[in-house]
């Protein structure tokens, strides 16, 4: 059995109904509590049983965000951001209501728990919370318009082989203000997306190879943590976890046991990925850029490409 406790909310699951009922009876005898039956909602996240597993979504929460913004009747758009728009801090037109901007973005950060398709845009807009400009609020309104048209999307958790795999990508010198790159990764357990991240790199990468290599290192650390967590859940990964990367130079650097003078400018701690490969915890494979799922976490994409990737990360609520 597994018990998830958050303050006074408890989620209980297991593979033996009799043992669960026995534990519930024991808890009722010791504490004042209510039993709400099968899982339908937990911490604002709703759950729907499907033929293949469960679908987690935050439709009601997203609707409340739209109501706070006064955009519940907004005209939907097909993608969360525009490829031609570049967010910067160099404009001189501050948004007159920065509290509203911060409030909406803070709420959207919680929505990313079941909506990986909006993670990149939320990350980008959050970098301007201290001094939002009009162009940033316009980007936020476009994101809200996208959400209003995709309230039916959620996070699918499907049954199947519990094999871990990951995707790693980077966008070199993405930020026009400081020229720092963006790292992005996502991990699947079987066919279910279970973790993802968008993060600006802390230092300026001198090449696309370095940017991709740093992203690979961050993904390797996440994979090793997930492997240890899965062992606690009695689901050990018996083979090295495959990480897919679309940069052949970064893959060669990760697999090369020789520390080249040309890579001395890369922090030494990034090179632990080589130790991870040598210890057979991970293995890095090349993947075509068109099949790189993590692409959605590093940049704004054309509509067709955006829709292709979100179909691999989300699923629609059943009618």
Short mmCIF file of N, CA and C in Angstrom, two decimals, residues 77-83 142 146 296 300-310:
data_model
loop_
_atom_site.label_atom_id
_atom_site.label_comp_id
_atom_site.label_asym_id
_atom_site.label_seq_id
_atom_site.Cartn_x
_atom_site.Cartn_y
_atom_site.Cartn_z
N UNK A 77 -6.75 30.44 -29.29
CA UNK A 77 -5.69 30.44 -30.29
C UNK A 77 -5.07 29.03 -30.30
N UNK A 78 -4.46 28.62 -31.42
CA UNK A 78 -4.00 27.22 -31.54
C UNK A 78 -2.71 26.88 -30.82
N UNK A 79 -1.94 27.89 -30.37
CA UNK A 79 -0.68 27.59 -29.69
C UNK A 79 -0.49 28.56 -28.53
N UNK A 80 0.40 28.20 -27.61
CA UNK A 80 0.55 28.99 -26.38
C UNK A 80 1.39 30.24 -26.55
N UNK A 81 2.16 30.34 -27.62
CA UNK A 81 2.98 31.53 -27.86
C UNK A 81 3.21 31.70 -29.34
N UNK A 82 3.65 32.88 -29.71
CA UNK A 82 3.91 33.18 -31.12
C UNK A 82 5.41 33.09 -31.38
N UNK A 83 5.78 32.38 -32.43
CA UNK A 83 7.20 32.20 -32.76
C UNK A 83 7.88 33.53 -33.07
N UNK A 142 -2.23 35.87 -24.51
CA UNK A 142 -2.25 34.83 -25.55
C UNK A 142 -2.25 33.44 -24.91
N UNK A 146 -5.06 30.50 -25.26
CA UNK A 146 -4.76 29.09 -25.61
C UNK A 146 -5.39 28.15 -24.59
N UNK A 296 9.59 21.13 -27.10
CA UNK A 296 8.51 22.02 -26.67
C UNK A 296 8.87 22.76 -25.38
N UNK A 300 9.54 28.48 -28.57
CA UNK A 300 8.23 28.57 -29.20
C UNK A 300 8.29 27.85 -30.54
N UNK A 301 7.25 27.10 -30.85
CA UNK A 301 7.26 26.25 -32.04
C UNK A 301 6.14 26.64 -33.00
N UNK A 302 6.31 26.33 -34.30
CA UNK A 302 5.21 26.50 -35.26
C UNK A 302 4.01 25.65 -34.84
N UNK A 303 2.83 26.06 -35.26
CA UNK A 303 1.59 25.44 -34.77
C UNK A 303 1.55 23.94 -35.03
N UNK A 304 1.88 23.50 -36.24
CA UNK A 304 1.82 22.06 -36.55
C UNK A 304 2.77 21.25 -35.69
N UNK A 305 3.98 21.76 -35.52
CA UNK A 305 4.98 21.08 -34.68
C UNK A 305 4.53 21.07 -33.22
N UNK A 306 3.97 22.17 -32.76
CA UNK A 306 3.47 22.28 -31.40
C UNK A 306 2.37 21.24 -31.14
N UNK A 307 1.43 21.12 -32.06
CA UNK A 307 0.33 20.17 -31.89
C UNK A 307 0.82 18.72 -31.91
N UNK A 308 1.82 18.46 -32.73
CA UNK A 308 2.37 17.10 -32.80
C UNK A 308 2.96 16.68 -31.46
N UNK A 309 3.70 17.59 -30.83
CA UNK A 309 4.36 17.25 -29.57
C UNK A 309 3.36 17.17 -28.42
N UNK A 310 2.38 18.09 -28.36
CA UNK A 310 1.45 18.03 -27.22
C UNK A 310 0.58 16.77 -27.28
#
